[in-house]
Tab-separated table of N, CA and C in Angstrom:
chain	number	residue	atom	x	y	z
A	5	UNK	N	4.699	-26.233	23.634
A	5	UNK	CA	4.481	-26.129	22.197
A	5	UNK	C	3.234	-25.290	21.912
A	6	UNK	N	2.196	-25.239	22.824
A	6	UNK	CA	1.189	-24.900	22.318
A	6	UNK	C	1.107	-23.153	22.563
A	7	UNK	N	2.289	-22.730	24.138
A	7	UNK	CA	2.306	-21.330	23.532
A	7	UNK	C	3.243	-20.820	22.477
A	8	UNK	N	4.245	-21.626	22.149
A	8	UNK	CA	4.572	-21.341	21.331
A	8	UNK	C	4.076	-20.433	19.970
A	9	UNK	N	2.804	-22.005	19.218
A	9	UNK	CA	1.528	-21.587	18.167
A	9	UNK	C	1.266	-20.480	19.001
A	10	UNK	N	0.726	-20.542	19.643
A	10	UNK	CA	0.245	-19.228	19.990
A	10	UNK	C	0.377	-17.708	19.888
A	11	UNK	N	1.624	-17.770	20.670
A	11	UNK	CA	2.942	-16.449	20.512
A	11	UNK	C	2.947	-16.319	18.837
A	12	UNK	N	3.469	-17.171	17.863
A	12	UNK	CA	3.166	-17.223	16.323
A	12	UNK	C	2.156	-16.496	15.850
A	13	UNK	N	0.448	-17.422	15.976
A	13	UNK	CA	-0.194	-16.444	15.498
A	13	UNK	C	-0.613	-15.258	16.083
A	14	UNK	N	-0.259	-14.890	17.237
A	14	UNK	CA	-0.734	-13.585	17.580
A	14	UNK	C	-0.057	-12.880	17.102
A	15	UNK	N	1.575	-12.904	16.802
A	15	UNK	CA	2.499	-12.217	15.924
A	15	UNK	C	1.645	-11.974	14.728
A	16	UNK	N	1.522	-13.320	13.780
A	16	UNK	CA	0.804	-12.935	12.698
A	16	UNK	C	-0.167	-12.189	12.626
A	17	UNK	N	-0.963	-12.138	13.237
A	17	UNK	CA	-2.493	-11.220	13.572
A	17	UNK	C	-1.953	-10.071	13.874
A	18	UNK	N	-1.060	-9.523	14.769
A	18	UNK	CA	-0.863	-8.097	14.795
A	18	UNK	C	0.178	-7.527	13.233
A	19	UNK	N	0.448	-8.832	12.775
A	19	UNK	CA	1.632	-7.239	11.734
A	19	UNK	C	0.716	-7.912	10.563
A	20	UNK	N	-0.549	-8.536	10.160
A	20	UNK	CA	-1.606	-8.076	9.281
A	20	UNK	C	-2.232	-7.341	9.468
A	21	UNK	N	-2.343	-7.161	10.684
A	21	UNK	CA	-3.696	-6.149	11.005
A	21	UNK	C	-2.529	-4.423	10.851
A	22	UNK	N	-1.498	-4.594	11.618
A	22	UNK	CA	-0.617	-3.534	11.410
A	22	UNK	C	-0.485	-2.932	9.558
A	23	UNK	N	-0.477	-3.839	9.110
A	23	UNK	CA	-0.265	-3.639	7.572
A	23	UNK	C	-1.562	-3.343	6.601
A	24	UNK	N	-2.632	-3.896	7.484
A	24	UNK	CA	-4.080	-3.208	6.575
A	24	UNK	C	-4.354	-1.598	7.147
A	25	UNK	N	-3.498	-1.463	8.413
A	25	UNK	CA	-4.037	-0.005	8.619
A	25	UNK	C	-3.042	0.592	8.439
A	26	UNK	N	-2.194	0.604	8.316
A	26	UNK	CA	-0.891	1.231	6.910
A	26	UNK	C	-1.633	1.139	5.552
A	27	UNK	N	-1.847	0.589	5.091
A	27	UNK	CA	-2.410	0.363	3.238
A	27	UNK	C	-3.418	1.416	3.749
A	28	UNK	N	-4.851	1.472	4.561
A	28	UNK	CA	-5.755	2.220	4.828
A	28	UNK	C	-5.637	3.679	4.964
A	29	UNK	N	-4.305	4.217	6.234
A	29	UNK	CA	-3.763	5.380	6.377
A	29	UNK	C	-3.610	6.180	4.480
A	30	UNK	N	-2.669	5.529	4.084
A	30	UNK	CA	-2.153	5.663	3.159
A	30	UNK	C	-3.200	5.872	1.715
A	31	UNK	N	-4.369	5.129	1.755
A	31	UNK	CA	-5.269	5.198	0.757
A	31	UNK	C	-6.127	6.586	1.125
A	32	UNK	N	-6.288	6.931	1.952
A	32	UNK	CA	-7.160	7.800	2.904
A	32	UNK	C	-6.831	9.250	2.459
A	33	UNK	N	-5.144	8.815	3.114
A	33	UNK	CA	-4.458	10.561	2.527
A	33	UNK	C	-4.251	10.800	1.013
A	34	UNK	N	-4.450	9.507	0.191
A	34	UNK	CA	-4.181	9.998	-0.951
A	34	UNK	C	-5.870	10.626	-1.893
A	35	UNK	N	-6.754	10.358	-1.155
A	35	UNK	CA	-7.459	10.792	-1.689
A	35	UNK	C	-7.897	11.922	-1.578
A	36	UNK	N	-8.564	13.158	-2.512
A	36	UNK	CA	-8.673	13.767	-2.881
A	36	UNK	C	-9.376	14.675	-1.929
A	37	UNK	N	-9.412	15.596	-1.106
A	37	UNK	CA	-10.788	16.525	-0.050
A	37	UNK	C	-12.213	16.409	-1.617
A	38	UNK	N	-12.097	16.681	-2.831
A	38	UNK	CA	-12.782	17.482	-3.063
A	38	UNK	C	-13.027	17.156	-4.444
A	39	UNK	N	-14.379	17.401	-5.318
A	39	UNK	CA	-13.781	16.836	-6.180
A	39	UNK	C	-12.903	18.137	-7.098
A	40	UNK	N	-12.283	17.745	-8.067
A	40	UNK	CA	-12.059	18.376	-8.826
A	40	UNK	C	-13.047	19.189	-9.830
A	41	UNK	N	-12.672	20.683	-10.330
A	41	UNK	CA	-13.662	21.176	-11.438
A	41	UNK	C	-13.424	20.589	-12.627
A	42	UNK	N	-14.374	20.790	-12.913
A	42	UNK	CA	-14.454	20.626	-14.451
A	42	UNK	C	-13.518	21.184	-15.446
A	43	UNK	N	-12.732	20.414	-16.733
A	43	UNK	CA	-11.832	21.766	-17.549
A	43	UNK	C	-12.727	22.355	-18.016
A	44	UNK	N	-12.554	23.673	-18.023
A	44	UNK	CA	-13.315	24.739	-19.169
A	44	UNK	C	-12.448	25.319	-20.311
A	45	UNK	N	-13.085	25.023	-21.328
A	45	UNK	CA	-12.494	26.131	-22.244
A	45	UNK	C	-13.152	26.964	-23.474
A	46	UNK	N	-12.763	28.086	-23.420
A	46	UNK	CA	-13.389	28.973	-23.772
A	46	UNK	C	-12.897	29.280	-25.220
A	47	UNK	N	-13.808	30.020	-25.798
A	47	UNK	CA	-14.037	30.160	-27.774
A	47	UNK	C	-12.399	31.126	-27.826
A	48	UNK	N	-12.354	31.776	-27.237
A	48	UNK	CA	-10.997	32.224	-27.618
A	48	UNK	C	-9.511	31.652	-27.587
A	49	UNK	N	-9.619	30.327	-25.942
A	49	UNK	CA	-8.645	29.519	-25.818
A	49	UNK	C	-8.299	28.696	-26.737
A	50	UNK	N	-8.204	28.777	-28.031
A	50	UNK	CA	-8.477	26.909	-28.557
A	50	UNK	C	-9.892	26.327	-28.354
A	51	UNK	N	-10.526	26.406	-27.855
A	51	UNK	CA	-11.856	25.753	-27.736
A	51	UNK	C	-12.606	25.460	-28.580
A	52	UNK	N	-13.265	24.761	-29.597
A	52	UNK	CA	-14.080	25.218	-30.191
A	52	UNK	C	-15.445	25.690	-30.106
A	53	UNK	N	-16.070	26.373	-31.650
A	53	UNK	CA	-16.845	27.188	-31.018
A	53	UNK	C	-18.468	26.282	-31.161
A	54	UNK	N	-19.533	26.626	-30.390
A	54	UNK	CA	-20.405	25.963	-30.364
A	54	UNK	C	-21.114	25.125	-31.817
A	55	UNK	N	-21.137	26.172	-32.676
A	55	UNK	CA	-21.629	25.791	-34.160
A	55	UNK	C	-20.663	24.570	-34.745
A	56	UNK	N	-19.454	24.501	-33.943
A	56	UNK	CA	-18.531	23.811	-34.534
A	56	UNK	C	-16.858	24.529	-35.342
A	57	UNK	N	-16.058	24.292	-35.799
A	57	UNK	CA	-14.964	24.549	-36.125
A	57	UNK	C	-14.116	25.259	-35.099
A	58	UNK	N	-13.088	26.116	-35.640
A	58	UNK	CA	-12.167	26.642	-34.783
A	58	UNK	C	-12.854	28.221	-34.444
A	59	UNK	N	-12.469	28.415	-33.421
A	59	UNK	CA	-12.418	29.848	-32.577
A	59	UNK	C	-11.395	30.907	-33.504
A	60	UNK	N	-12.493	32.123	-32.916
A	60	UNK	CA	-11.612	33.786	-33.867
A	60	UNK	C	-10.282	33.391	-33.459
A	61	UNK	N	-9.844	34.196	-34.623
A	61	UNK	CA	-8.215	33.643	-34.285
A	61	UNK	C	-7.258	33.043	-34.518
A	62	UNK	N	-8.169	31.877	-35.185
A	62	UNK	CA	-7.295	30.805	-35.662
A	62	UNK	C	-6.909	30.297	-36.730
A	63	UNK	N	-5.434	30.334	-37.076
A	63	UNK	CA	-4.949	30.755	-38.768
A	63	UNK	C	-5.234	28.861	-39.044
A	64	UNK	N	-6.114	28.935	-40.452
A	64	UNK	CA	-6.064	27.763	-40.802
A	64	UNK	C	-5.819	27.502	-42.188
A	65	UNK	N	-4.251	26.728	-42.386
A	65	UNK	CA	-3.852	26.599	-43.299
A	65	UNK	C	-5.071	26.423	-45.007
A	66	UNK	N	-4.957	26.920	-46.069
A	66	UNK	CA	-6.190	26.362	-47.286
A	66	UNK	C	-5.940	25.139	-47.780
A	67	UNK	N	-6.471	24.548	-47.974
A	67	UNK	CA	-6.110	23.167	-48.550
A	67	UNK	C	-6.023	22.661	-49.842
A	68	UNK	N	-4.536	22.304	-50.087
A	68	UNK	CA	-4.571	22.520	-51.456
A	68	UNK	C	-5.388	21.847	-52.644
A	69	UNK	N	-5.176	22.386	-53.937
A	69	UNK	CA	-5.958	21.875	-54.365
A	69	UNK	C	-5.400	21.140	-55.647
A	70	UNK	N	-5.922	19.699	-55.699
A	70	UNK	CA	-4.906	19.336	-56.951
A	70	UNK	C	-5.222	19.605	-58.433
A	71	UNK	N	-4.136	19.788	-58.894
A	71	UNK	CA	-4.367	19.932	-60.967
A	71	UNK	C	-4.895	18.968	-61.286
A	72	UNK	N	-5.421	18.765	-61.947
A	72	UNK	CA	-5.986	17.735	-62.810
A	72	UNK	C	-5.216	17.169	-64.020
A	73	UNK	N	-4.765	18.306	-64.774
A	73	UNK	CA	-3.636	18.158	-65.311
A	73	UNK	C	-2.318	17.642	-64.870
A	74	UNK	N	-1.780	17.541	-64.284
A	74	UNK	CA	-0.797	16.733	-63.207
A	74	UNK	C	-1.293	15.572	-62.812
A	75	UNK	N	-2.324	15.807	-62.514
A	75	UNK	CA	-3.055	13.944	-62.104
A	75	UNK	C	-2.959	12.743	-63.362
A	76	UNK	N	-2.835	13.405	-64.396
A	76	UNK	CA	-2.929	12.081	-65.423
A	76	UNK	C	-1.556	12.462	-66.410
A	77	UNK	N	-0.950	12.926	-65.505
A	77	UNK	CA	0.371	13.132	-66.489
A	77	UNK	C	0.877	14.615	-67.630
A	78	UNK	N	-0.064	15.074	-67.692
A	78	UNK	CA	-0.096	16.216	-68.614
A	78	UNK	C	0.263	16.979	-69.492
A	79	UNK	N	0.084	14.994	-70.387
A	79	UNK	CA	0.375	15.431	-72.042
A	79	UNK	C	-1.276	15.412	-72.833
């Protein structure tokens, strides 16, 4: 009986230990060599421009403007 236990947990001990260095392999390759750059984007891409708003280029609808007359009915 007692090699039995035995034979058991040594089973158990090798396919945990088998299975943390699978999860490990696997975490290892998924990570990255390097880091990644930074996004850049530039005043002409869409970007905006430092002062703020949109970059040359960019058609921006006017915003309308309401009647006043229409606002209260306009009799």
């Amino acid at each position: 009986m007692r090699l039995i236990n035995s034979l058991a947990l040594l089973t158990i001990g090798y396919l945990a230990l088998t299975r943390v260095n699978k999860v490990h392999a696997a975490r290892f390759a998924a990570r990255p060599s390097a880091k990644p750059e930074e996004v850049q984007t530039w005043e002409g891409e869409g970007g905006g421009l430092p002062g703020g708003g949109p970059g040359p280029g960019v058609k921006v609808a006017p915003a309308a403007v309401p009647d006043p007359d229409l606002a209260h009915g306009g009799a």
